[in-house]
Tab-separated table of C-alpha atoms in Angstrom:
chain	number	residue	atom	x	y	z
A	1	MET	CA	20.454	-9.493	5.942
A	2	LYS	CA	16.975	-10.552	5.227
A	3	LEU	CA	14.407	-8.689	7.133
A	4	VAL	CA	10.897	-10.308	7.379
A	5	ARG	CA	7.271	-8.687	8.682
A	6	PHE	CA	5.275	-11.288	9.740
A	7	GLY	CA	1.433	-11.570	11.544
A	8	ASN	CA	-1.873	-10.141	10.318
A	9	PRO	CA	-3.181	-7.711	7.917
A	10	GLY	CA	-2.042	-4.413	10.206
A	11	ALA	CA	-0.332	-6.347	12.817
A	12	GLU	CA	2.647	-7.046	11.345
A	13	LYS	CA	5.514	-8.295	13.761
A	14	PRO	CA	9.544	-7.516	12.428
A	15	GLY	CA	11.680	-10.095	11.692
A	16	LEU	CA	15.122	-11.324	10.135
A	17	ILE	CA	15.734	-14.792	8.231
A	18	ASP	CA	18.477	-16.172	10.359
A	19	ALA	CA	20.558	-19.358	8.102
A	20	ASP	CA	18.481	-21.875	7.630
A	21	GLY	CA	15.822	-19.758	6.631
A	22	ASN	CA	13.685	-19.196	9.921
A	23	ILE	CA	11.829	-16.409	10.998
A	24	ARG	CA	13.802	-14.684	14.436
A	25	ASN	CA	10.981	-12.149	15.726
A	26	LEU	CA	12.645	-8.461	16.130
A	27	SER	CA	10.062	-7.507	18.221
A	28	GLY	CA	12.255	-7.250	21.669
A	29	THR	CA	14.203	-4.902	19.355
A	30	LEU	CA	12.466	-2.672	17.494
A	31	ASN	CA	8.642	-2.038	16.327
A	32	ASP	CA	8.807	-2.016	13.107
A	33	ILE	CA	10.777	-2.405	9.173
A	34	ASP	CA	9.825	0.703	8.594
A	35	GLY	CA	11.424	4.502	7.314
A	36	ALA	CA	13.305	4.658	11.069
A	37	ALA	CA	14.677	1.159	11.240
A	38	LEU	CA	15.956	1.879	8.369
A	39	SER	CA	19.287	3.648	9.095
A	40	GLU	CA	22.405	2.651	8.773
A	41	SER	CA	23.029	2.552	12.457
A	42	SER	CA	19.681	0.782	13.057
A	43	LEU	CA	20.464	-1.436	10.522
A	44	ALA	CA	23.974	-2.482	11.756
A	45	ALA	CA	22.259	-2.960	15.411
A	46	ILE	CA	19.955	-5.850	13.705
A	47	ALA	CA	23.222	-7.351	12.026
A	48	ALA	CA	24.958	-6.937	14.824
A	49	LEU	CA	22.341	-9.241	16.561
A	50	ASP	CA	22.757	-13.316	17.477
A	51	PRO	CA	19.684	-14.398	15.455
A	52	ALA	CA	19.680	-17.521	17.942
A	53	SER	CA	19.205	-15.172	20.924
A	54	LEU	CA	15.797	-14.377	18.618
A	55	PRO	CA	12.650	-16.233	19.285
A	56	LYS	CA	12.273	-18.648	16.356
A	57	VAL	CA	8.762	-17.717	14.805
A	58	PRO	CA	6.170	-20.676	14.107
A	59	GLU	CA	5.722	-21.662	10.737
A	60	GLY	CA	2.779	-21.051	8.963
A	61	GLN	CA	2.739	-17.471	9.641
A	62	ARG	CA	1.343	-14.900	7.080
A	63	ILE	CA	4.230	-12.832	5.456
A	64	GLY	CA	3.048	-9.000	5.302
A	65	PRO	CA	4.725	-6.582	3.185
A	66	CYS	CA	8.353	-6.479	3.578
A	67	VAL	CA	8.350	-2.347	4.372
A	68	GLY	CA	5.523	-0.872	7.311
A	69	ASN	CA	4.525	2.680	6.872
A	70	ILE	CA	6.003	3.035	3.626
A	71	GLY	CA	5.800	6.516	2.858
A	72	LYS	CA	5.570	7.380	-0.942
A	73	PHE	CA	5.368	3.822	-3.477
A	74	MET	CA	6.641	5.726	-6.255
A	75	CYS	CA	7.203	3.743	-9.990
A	76	ILE	CA	9.449	3.973	-13.195
A	77	GLY	CA	6.975	3.113	-16.152
A	78	LEU	CA	8.447	1.982	-19.907
A	79	ASN	CA	12.169	1.582	-17.795
A	80	TYR	CA	13.373	-1.654	-20.262
A	81	ALA	CA	13.884	-0.781	-23.929
A	82	ASP	CA	12.316	-4.270	-24.963
A	83	HIS	CA	8.821	-3.734	-22.306
A	84	ALA	CA	8.788	-0.115	-24.335
A	85	ALA	CA	9.495	-1.738	-27.979
A	86	GLU	CA	6.198	-4.397	-27.209
A	87	SER	CA	3.886	-1.645	-25.463
A	88	ASN	CA	4.548	-0.081	-29.261
A	89	LEU	CA	5.785	3.635	-27.766
A	90	PRO	CA	9.286	5.710	-27.846
A	91	LEU	CA	12.024	5.189	-24.716
A	92	PRO	CA	11.947	7.807	-22.699
A	93	LYS	CA	14.219	10.637	-22.605
A	94	HIS	CA	13.777	11.244	-18.680
A	95	PRO	CA	12.709	8.157	-15.910
A	96	ILE	CA	8.538	7.947	-15.940
A	97	LEU	CA	7.222	8.501	-13.194
A	98	PHE	CA	4.232	7.428	-11.700
A	99	MET	CA	2.466	7.135	-7.993
A	100	LYS	CA	0.634	3.928	-6.703
A	101	ALA	CA	-1.907	4.673	-3.875
A	102	ASN	CA	-0.522	3.111	-0.434
A	103	SER	CA	-3.584	1.319	-0.234
A	104	ALA	CA	-2.411	-1.131	-3.187
A	105	ILE	CA	0.303	-2.414	-0.901
A	106	VAL	CA	-0.005	-6.388	0.191
A	107	GLY	CA	1.861	-8.760	1.500
A	108	PRO	CA	3.091	-10.945	-1.588
A	109	ASN	CA	1.086	-14.055	-1.272
A	110	ASP	CA	-2.039	-12.733	-0.547
A	111	ASP	CA	-4.481	-12.456	-3.133
A	112	VAL	CA	-5.064	-9.880	-5.980
A	113	VAL	CA	-8.657	-8.709	-6.684
A	114	ILE	CA	-9.910	-7.941	-9.723
A	115	PRO	CA	-11.652	-4.779	-9.215
A	116	ARG	CA	-15.738	-4.384	-10.453
A	117	GLY	CA	-15.614	-3.172	-14.549
A	118	SER	CA	-12.027	-4.559	-15.100
A	119	THR	CA	-11.089	-6.759	-18.037
A	120	LYS	CA	-7.719	-5.980	-18.765
A	121	THR	CA	-5.349	-6.534	-15.360
A	122	ASP	CA	-1.834	-7.784	-15.813
A	123	TRP	CA	1.117	-8.659	-14.254
A	124	GLU	CA	4.381	-6.808	-14.048
A	125	VAL	CA	7.453	-7.872	-12.289
A	126	GLU	CA	9.762	-5.623	-10.612
A	127	LEU	CA	12.895	-4.650	-8.310
A	128	GLY	CA	11.834	-2.767	-5.620
A	129	VAL	CA	14.725	-0.018	-3.581
A	130	VAL	CA	13.893	0.688	-0.239
A	131	ILE	CA	15.431	3.802	0.790
A	132	GLY	CA	17.608	4.398	3.885
A	133	LYS	CA	18.517	7.615	4.502
A	134	LYS	CA	17.256	11.006	3.049
A	135	ALA	CA	17.720	11.748	-0.103
A	136	LYS	CA	18.021	15.812	-1.594
A	137	TYR	CA	19.912	16.871	-4.550
A	138	VAL	CA	22.138	13.444	-4.571
A	139	SER	CA	24.603	12.549	-7.713
A	140	GLN	CA	24.371	9.199	-8.853
A	141	ALA	CA	27.795	8.587	-7.650
A	142	GLU	CA	26.033	8.957	-4.404
A	143	ALA	CA	22.946	7.330	-4.768
A	144	LEU	CA	23.298	3.639	-3.997
A	145	ASP	CA	24.462	5.172	-0.317
A	146	HIS	CA	20.909	6.249	0.298
A	147	VAL	CA	19.446	2.793	-0.049
A	148	ALA	CA	18.684	0.303	2.847
A	149	GLY	CA	17.600	-2.511	0.365
A	150	TYR	CA	15.959	-4.298	-2.254
A	151	CYS	CA	12.648	-6.112	-2.554
A	152	VAL	CA	10.647	-7.749	-4.846
A	153	ILE	CA	6.778	-6.020	-6.321
A	154	ASN	CA	4.675	-7.146	-8.590
A	155	ASP	CA	3.418	-3.804	-10.136
A	156	VAL	CA	-0.309	-5.166	-11.201
A	157	SER	CA	-1.878	-3.052	-13.536
A	158	GLU	CA	-5.497	-2.412	-15.009
A	159	ARG	CA	-4.764	-1.140	-18.690
A	160	LYS	CA	-8.193	-0.471	-18.857
A	161	PHE	CA	-8.025	2.139	-16.068
A	162	GLN	CA	-4.810	2.862	-17.100
A	163	SER	CA	-5.068	3.900	-20.287
A	164	GLU	CA	-8.488	4.748	-21.342
A	165	LEU	CA	-9.970	6.431	-18.971
A	166	THR	CA	-7.910	9.504	-18.821
A	167	GLY	CA	-5.699	10.946	-17.096
A	168	GLN	CA	-2.837	9.419	-14.942
A	169	TRP	CA	-1.770	5.453	-15.169
A	170	THR	CA	-2.472	5.508	-11.448
A	171	LYS	CA	-5.742	4.615	-12.397
A	172	GLY	CA	-5.058	1.880	-13.203
A	173	LYS	CA	-2.105	1.103	-11.347
A	174	SER	CA	-3.783	1.468	-7.507
A	175	CYS	CA	-6.527	-0.885	-7.131
A	176	ASP	CA	-6.464	-2.350	-3.699
A	177	THR	CA	-3.735	-5.828	-3.943
A	178	PHE	CA	-1.908	-4.033	-7.131
A	179	GLY	CA	1.134	-3.974	-4.997
A	180	PRO	CA	2.041	-7.122	-3.276
A	181	THR	CA	5.976	-6.068	-1.590
A	182	GLY	CA	8.417	-9.203	-0.936
A	183	PRO	CA	8.391	-11.382	1.244
A	184	TRP	CA	12.216	-9.902	2.458
A	185	LEU	CA	13.796	-6.650	2.517
A	186	VAL	CA	17.373	-7.820	1.779
A	187	THR	CA	20.332	-5.358	2.983
A	188	ARG	CA	22.034	-3.592	0.214
A	189	ASP	CA	25.260	-5.083	1.343
A	190	GLU	CA	23.978	-8.198	0.671
A	191	VAL	CA	22.533	-7.741	-2.763
A	192	GLY	CA	25.582	-6.050	-3.703
A	193	ASP	CA	25.365	-4.805	-7.779
A	194	PRO	CA	21.527	-4.076	-8.214
A	195	GLN	CA	22.034	-3.747	-12.405
A	196	SER	CA	22.941	-7.751	-12.781
A	197	LEU	CA	19.343	-9.435	-10.960
A	198	SER	CA	17.725	-12.043	-13.139
A	199	MET	CA	13.754	-11.769	-12.577
A	200	TYR	CA	10.858	-13.873	-13.942
A	201	LEU	CA	7.150	-14.455	-13.526
A	202	ASP	CA	4.789	-17.376	-14.532
A	203	VAL	CA	1.257	-17.617	-15.246
A	204	ASN	CA	-0.077	-20.351	-13.954
A	205	GLY	CA	2.950	-22.442	-14.214
A	206	LYS	CA	3.943	-20.821	-17.945
A	207	ARG	CA	6.730	-18.683	-18.136
A	208	MET	CA	5.655	-15.486	-19.232
A	209	GLN	CA	8.458	-12.687	-18.645
A	210	THR	CA	11.998	-13.291	-18.041
A	211	GLY	CA	14.822	-10.623	-17.595
A	212	ASN	CA	17.705	-9.092	-16.308
A	213	THR	CA	17.744	-5.442	-14.197
A	214	ALA	CA	20.902	-4.798	-16.811
A	215	THR	CA	18.780	-3.988	-19.348
A	216	MET	CA	17.543	-1.205	-17.906
A	217	ILE	CA	16.911	1.977	-19.392
A	218	PHE	CA	17.674	3.848	-16.443
A	219	THR	CA	20.038	2.245	-13.230
A	220	VAL	CA	19.137	2.467	-10.102
A	221	ALA	CA	21.671	5.432	-9.196
A	222	GLN	CA	19.975	6.740	-12.231
A	223	ILE	CA	16.224	6.442	-10.806
A	224	ILE	CA	17.696	7.939	-7.437
A	225	GLU	CA	19.411	11.232	-8.607
A	226	HIS	CA	16.687	12.122	-11.508
A	227	LEU	CA	13.956	12.023	-8.386
A	228	SER	CA	15.982	13.848	-5.569
A	229	GLN	CA	16.559	16.595	-7.619
A	230	LEU	CA	12.567	16.800	-7.535
A	231	PHE	CA	11.706	16.130	-4.354
A	232	THR	CA	13.240	14.840	-1.062
A	233	LEU	CA	13.377	10.922	-0.831
A	234	HIS	CA	13.058	9.888	2.794
A	235	PRO	CA	13.510	6.454	4.325
A	236	GLY	CA	10.560	4.242	4.091
A	237	ASP	CA	9.935	5.699	0.752
A	238	VAL	CA	10.230	2.875	-1.551
A	239	ILE	CA	10.794	3.156	-5.585
A	240	SER	CA	9.841	0.351	-8.400
A	241	THR	CA	11.839	0.553	-10.983
A	242	GLY	CA	9.966	-1.064	-14.175
A	243	THR	CA	9.163	-4.044	-15.897
A	244	PRO	CA	10.933	-6.334	-18.474
A	245	PRO	CA	9.259	-8.079	-21.508
A	246	GLY	CA	6.092	-10.654	-20.961
A	247	VAL	CA	2.932	-8.836	-19.520
A	248	GLY	CA	-0.287	-9.535	-20.818
A	249	MET	CA	-0.642	-6.055	-22.583
A	250	GLY	CA	1.969	-7.269	-25.115
A	251	MET	CA	1.470	-10.752	-26.110
A	252	LYS	CA	0.825	-11.765	-29.310
A	253	PRO	CA	-1.433	-12.239	-31.861
A	254	GLU	CA	-3.980	-11.277	-28.813
A	255	PRO	CA	-3.215	-9.520	-25.057
A	256	VAL	CA	-4.248	-12.002	-22.716
A	257	TYR	CA	-5.259	-10.737	-18.879
A	258	LEU	CA	-5.887	-12.152	-15.805
A	259	LYS	CA	-9.021	-13.350	-14.580
A	260	ALA	CA	-10.009	-15.094	-11.668
A	261	GLY	CA	-8.784	-18.692	-10.216
A	262	ASP	CA	-5.134	-17.626	-11.893
A	263	THR	CA	-2.218	-17.837	-9.499
A	264	MET	CA	1.047	-15.736	-10.356
A	265	GLU	CA	4.815	-17.045	-9.133
A	266	LEU	CA	7.562	-14.228	-9.898
A	267	GLY	CA	10.847	-13.622	-8.041
A	268	ILE	CA	14.511	-12.027	-8.152
A	269	ASP	CA	17.555	-13.413	-8.104
A	270	GLY	CA	18.199	-13.463	-4.218
A	271	LEU	CA	15.095	-11.701	-3.353
A	272	GLY	CA	13.017	-14.213	-2.662
A	273	VAL	CA	9.145	-15.368	-4.703
A	274	GLN	CA	5.975	-14.052	-4.165
A	275	ARG	CA	2.518	-16.485	-5.319
A	276	GLN	CA	-0.433	-15.074	-5.671
A	277	THR	CA	-4.405	-16.528	-6.766
A	278	VAL	CA	-6.027	-14.339	-8.213
A	279	LYS	CA	-9.984	-13.563	-6.983
A	280	ALA	CA	-12.706	-11.063	-8.786
A	281	ASP	CA	-14.338	-8.771	-6.308
A	282	THR	CA	-17.665	-9.046	-5.055
């Protein structure tokens, strides 16, 4: 099942994608695609609906972030061995965790805005994990039972802010528009094994990133197990699980960074495609 949120920013409505790719309006069934809607019983009730009985949404609607009222927006750094190598950093012994401000979250096709003072804005295609059931001290074996579904995330990053302003990576990860999320939340049953998903990212039509979740250092289950030993994961929390190689910072002989007018397209098998235009803040 593919769940979606559509409409103007801050006024998105819940929907689902039918077999023909149309958006069907779920507003008569639930208020939003958020933590309260992601329980197993709620998802089962949505899955039992006949999509043809729901109003069809006119084409051309803006697609919003696929999860509303996200609780924690957590990100895992250096989770692909070849990405760590291009960053000239050692492999981590435990998942590297940083947070992304919720104010960074935008729709999958919204503009990405380069902030004032930025000289090193970069791209990162990542698998997003959406928590559907409260997780505290869970084992690796039971970790995926706490997942509602998966989505595409572009972990846009300003490398100067991230590495040169002293402090946490969060500085370079949390700028406005730096968290395109969606287009869909694809439920766990439809995705199957989250460790066999191919992904890509293009800038201006040129392939920059090609990867597969099979090469993660820490699997989704290992990440959930680890985080749940530290704090409680709640329905509606989102984890961005790291990026494969091919980021601008790692380009040879010189790094390549985003500039106004650039376009990005990125996608993950079965989870949809994002497209963003880069603009400069004024």
